[in-house]
C-alpha positions as CSV (number, residue, x, y, z in Angstrom):
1,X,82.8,-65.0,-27.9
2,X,78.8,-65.1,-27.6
3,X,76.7,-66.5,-30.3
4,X,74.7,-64.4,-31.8
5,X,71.1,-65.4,-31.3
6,X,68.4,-65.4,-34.0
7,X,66.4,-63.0,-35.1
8,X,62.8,-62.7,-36.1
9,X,60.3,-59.9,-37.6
10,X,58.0,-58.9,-34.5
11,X,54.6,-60.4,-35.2
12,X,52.8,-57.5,-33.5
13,X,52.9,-53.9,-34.1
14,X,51.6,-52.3,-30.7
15,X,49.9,-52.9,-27.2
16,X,46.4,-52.6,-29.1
17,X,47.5,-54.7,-31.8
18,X,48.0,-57.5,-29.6
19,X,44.5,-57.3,-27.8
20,X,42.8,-56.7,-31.2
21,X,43.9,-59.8,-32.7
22,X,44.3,-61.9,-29.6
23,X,40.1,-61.4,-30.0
24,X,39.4,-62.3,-33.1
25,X,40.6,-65.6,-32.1
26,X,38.1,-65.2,-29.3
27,X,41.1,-64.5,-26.8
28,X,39.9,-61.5,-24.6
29,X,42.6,-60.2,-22.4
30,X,43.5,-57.4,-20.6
31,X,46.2,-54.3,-21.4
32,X,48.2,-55.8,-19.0
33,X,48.8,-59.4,-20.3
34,X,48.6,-57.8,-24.0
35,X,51.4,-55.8,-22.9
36,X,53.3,-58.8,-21.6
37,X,53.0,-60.6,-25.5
38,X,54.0,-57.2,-26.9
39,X,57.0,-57.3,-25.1
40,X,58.0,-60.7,-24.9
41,X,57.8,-60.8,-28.7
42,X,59.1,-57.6,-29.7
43,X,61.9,-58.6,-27.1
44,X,62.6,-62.8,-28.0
45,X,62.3,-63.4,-24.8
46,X,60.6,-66.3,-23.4
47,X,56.9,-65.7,-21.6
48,X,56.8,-67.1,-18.0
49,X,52.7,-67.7,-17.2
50,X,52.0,-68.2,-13.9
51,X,48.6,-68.7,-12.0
52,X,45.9,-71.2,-10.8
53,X,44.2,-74.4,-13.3
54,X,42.0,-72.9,-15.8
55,X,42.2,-68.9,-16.3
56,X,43.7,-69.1,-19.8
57,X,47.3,-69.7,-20.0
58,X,47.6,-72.2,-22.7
59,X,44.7,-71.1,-24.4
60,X,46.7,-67.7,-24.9
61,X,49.5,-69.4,-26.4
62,X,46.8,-71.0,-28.6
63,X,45.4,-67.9,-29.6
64,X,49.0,-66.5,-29.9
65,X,49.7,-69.0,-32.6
66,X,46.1,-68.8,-34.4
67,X,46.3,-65.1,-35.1
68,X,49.8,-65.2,-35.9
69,X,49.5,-68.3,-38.3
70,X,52.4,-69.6,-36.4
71,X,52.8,-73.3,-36.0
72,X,51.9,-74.8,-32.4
73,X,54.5,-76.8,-30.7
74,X,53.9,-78.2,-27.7
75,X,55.8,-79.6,-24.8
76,X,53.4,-81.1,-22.2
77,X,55.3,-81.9,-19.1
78,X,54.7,-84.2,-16.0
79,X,56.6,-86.1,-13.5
80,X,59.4,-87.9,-15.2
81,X,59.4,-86.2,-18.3
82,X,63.1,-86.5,-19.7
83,X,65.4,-85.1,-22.6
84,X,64.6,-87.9,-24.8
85,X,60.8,-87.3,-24.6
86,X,61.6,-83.5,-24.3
87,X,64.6,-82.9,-26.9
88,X,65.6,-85.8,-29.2
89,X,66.4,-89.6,-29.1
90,X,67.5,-92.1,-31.4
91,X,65.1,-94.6,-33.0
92,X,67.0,-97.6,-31.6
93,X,64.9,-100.2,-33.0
94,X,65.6,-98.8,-36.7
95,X,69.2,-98.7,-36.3
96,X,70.0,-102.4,-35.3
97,X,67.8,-103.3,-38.2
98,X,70.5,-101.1,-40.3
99,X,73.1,-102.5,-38.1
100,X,72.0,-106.2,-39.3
101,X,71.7,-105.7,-42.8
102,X,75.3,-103.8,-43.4
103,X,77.2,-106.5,-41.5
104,X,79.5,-106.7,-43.7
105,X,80.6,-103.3,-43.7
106,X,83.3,-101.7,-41.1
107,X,82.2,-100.5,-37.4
108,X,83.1,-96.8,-38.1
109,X,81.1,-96.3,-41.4
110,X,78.1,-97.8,-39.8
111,X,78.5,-95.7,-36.8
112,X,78.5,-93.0,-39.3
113,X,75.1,-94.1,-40.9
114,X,73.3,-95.1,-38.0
115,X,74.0,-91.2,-36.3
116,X,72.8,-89.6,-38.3
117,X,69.7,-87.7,-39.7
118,X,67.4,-90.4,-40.9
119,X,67.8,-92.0,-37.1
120,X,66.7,-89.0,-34.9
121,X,63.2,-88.3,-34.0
122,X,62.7,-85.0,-33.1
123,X,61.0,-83.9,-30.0
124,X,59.2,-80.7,-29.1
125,X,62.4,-78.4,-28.6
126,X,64.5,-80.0,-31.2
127,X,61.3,-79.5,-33.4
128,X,61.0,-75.7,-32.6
129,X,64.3,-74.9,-33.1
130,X,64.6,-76.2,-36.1
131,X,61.4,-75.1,-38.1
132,X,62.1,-72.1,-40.3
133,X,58.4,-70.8,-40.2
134,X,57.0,-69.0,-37.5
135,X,56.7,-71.2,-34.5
136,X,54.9,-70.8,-31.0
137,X,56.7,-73.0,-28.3
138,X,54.7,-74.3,-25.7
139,X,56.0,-75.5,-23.0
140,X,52.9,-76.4,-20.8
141,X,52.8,-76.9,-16.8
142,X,56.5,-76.4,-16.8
143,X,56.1,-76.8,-12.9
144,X,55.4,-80.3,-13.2
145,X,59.0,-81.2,-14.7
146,X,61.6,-82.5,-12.2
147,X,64.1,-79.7,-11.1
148,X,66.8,-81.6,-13.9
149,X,64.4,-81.0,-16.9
150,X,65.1,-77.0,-16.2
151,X,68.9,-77.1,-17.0
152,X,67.7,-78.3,-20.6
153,X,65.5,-76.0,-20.4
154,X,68.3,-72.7,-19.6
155,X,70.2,-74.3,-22.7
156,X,67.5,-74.0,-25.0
157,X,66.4,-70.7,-23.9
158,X,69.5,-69.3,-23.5
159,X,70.8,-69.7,-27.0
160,X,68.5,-71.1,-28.9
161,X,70.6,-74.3,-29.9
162,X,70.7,-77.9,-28.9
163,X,74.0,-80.1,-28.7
164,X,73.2,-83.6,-30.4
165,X,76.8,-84.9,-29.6
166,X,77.0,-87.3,-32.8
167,X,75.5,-84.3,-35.0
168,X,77.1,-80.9,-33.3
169,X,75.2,-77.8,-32.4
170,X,72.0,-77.4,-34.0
171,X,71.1,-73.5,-34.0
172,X,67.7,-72.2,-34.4
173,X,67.9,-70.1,-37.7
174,X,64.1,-68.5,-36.9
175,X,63.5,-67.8,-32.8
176,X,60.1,-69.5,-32.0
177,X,58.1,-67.1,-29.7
178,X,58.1,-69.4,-26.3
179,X,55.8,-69.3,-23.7
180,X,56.1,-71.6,-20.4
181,X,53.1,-71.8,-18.0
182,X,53.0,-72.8,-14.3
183,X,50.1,-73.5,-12.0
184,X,53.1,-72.7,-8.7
185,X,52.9,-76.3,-7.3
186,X,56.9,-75.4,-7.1
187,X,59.1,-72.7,-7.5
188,X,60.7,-72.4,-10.7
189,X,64.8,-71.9,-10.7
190,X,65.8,-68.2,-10.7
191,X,68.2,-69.2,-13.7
192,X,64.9,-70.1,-15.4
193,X,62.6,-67.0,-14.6
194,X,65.7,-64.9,-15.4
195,X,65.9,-65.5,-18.8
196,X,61.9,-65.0,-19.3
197,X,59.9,-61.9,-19.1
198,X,56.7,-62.8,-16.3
199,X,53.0,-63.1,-16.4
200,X,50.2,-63.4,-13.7
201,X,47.7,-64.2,-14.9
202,X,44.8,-64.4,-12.3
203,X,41.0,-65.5,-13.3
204,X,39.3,-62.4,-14.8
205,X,37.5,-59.6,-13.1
206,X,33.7,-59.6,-13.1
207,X,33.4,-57.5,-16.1
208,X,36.0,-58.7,-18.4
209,X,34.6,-62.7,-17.8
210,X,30.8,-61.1,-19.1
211,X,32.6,-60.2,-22.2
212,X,34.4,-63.7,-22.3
213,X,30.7,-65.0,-22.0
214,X,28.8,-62.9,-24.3
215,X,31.9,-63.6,-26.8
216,X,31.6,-67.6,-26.7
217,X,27.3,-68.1,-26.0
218,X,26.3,-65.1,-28.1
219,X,22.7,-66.5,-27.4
220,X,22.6,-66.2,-23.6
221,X,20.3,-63.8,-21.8
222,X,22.2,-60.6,-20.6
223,X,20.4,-61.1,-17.6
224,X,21.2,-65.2,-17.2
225,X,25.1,-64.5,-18.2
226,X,25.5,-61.4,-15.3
227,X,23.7,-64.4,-12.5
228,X,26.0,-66.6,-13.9
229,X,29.3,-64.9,-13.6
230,X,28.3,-63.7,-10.3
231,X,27.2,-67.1,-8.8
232,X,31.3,-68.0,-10.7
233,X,32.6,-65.6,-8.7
234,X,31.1,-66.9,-5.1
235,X,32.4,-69.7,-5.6
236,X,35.3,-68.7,-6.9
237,X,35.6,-67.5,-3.2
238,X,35.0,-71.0,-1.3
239,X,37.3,-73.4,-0.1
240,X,37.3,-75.5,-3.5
241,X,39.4,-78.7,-4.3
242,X,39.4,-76.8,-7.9
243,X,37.8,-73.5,-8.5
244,X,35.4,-73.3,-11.8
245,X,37.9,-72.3,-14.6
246,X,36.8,-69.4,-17.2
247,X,36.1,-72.6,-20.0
248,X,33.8,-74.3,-17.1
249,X,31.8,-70.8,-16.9
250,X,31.4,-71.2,-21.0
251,X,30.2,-74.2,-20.2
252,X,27.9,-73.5,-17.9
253,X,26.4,-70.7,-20.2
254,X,25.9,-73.0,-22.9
255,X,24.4,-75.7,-20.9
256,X,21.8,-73.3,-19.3
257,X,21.0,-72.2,-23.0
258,X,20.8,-76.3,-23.9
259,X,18.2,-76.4,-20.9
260,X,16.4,-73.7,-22.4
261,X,16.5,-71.8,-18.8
262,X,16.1,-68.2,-18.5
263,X,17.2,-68.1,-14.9
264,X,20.3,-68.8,-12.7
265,X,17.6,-70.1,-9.6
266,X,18.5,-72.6,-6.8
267,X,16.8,-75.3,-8.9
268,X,19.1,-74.6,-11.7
269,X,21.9,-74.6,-10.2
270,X,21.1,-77.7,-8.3
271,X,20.7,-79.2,-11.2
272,X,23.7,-78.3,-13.9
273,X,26.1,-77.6,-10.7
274,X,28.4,-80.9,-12.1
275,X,29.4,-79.1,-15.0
276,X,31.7,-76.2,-12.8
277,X,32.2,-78.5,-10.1
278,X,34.0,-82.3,-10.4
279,X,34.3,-82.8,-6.6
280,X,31.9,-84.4,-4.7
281,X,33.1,-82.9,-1.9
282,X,32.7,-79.2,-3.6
283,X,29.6,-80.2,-4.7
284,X,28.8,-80.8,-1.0
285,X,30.2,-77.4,0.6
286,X,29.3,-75.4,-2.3
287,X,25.4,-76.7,-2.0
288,X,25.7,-75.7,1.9
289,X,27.4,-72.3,1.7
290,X,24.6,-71.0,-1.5
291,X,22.1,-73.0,1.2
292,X,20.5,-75.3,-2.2
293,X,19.4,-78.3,0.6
């Protein structure tokens, strides 16, 4: 027989809900990825974000969170991330101090002691699983992760619940509303993207990164802010080690506005051009395709 999974009150009420308070975290998005939180919270399924470095994914789990007043938990992965940095391990070093000091007492009630609650230290998905307040799960550059890490993963999201052999199934009594991003330097497992719903999420139209801009530097010139999304999206359109992400244009704005410079001219961008691009060899192509030398 199935176990039946947890349940949780929605935290959004519509579509337009979701965009409304997804921007008064400063979180401007679209009707499309609104409509992908909607449903993947009004559904409990996990969110699958997918696109290039730096158009927003985590921060949309961020804003998730913020507006929601749900707690962030994060699992970063990388290369060689493993189930005791990802799920739970034992704090060795605490029970052979327990180990010497009741010597005297028999193997199987130290065994007893020494599995048990006060030895385990919690890692992101135990952690999630087991709060009972609103939680946002994020499990960050999910792509990263050996191929092993994802059959952790399809037990987690599956049911909710984690097997700690000495402790039996621990079952998540509140769902945490997960989200998993990827920047597609692999393919994901169909058993994974299966059991989530599925985002692109793609750097933002001209108009829609204005808004972004006017949102977060307030103070820029209209006029500065449309040169500066424009000269974004140019080179958003070269052959880039790493394309300027959506917080590099912020920071662009606010830099210009530091500088006190009311327009986006070569000298300018000559000048502030380290603070979108971090290649030297960007730096080069980009200077010789906007022809700055």
């Amino acid at each position: 027989m199935d176990r039946a999974l947890p349940t949780t009150t929605p935290f959004f009420a519509s579509v337009d809900d979701v965009i409304a308070r997804l921007a008064e975290t400063g979180y401007l998005s679209d009707k499309g990825t609104a409509t992908a939180v909607f449903l993947a919270d009004r559904l409990g399924k996990p969110l699958l974000i997918e696109g290039p470095a730096g158009v927003g994914k985590t921060e949309l789990a961020r804003a998730v969170a913020e507006t929601t007043g749900a707690e962030l938990v994060r699992l970063q992965c990388y290369e060689g991330v493993d189930e005791a940095r990802a799920l739970y391990e034992w704090n060795h070093a605490k029970q052979i101090l327990r180990i010497q000091a009741g010597s005297d007492h028999s193997w199987d009630s130290t065994k007893a002691d020494v599995f048990s609650e006060e030895f385990l230290l919690s890692r992101p998905l135990l952690t999630a699983i087991r709060r009972e307040d609103p939680t946002v799960l994020l499990i960050d550059e999910t792509d990263k992760a050996d191929v092993e890490i994802e059959g952790l993963l399809l037990e987690v999201l599956s049911d909710f619940a984690v097997t700690v052999p000495e402790l039996g199934t621990i079952t998540a009594t509140r769902k945490p509303f997960v989200v998993l991003t990827s920047n597609a330097t692999r393919e994901l497992s169909e058993a994974l993207k299966r059991r989530c719903l599925f985002l692109h999420l793609d750097f933002p139209d001209a108009e829609l990164e204005r808004r972004i801009l006017a949102s977060r530097v307030p103070e820029l010139p209209e006029a500065v802010a449309e040169q500066l999304v424009r000269t974004i999206r140019v080179l958003r359109g070269m052959q880039l080690k790493k394309l300027p992400s959506v917080a590099e244009t912020i920071d662009w704005g606010r830099t210009l506005l530091a500088l006190g410079l009311d327009t986006l001219d070569d000298d300018a961008v000559r000048a502030t051009m380290g603070v979108v691009l971090k290649h030297q060899s960007d730096q080069l192509r980009a200077a010789a395709e906007l022809r700055l030398n």
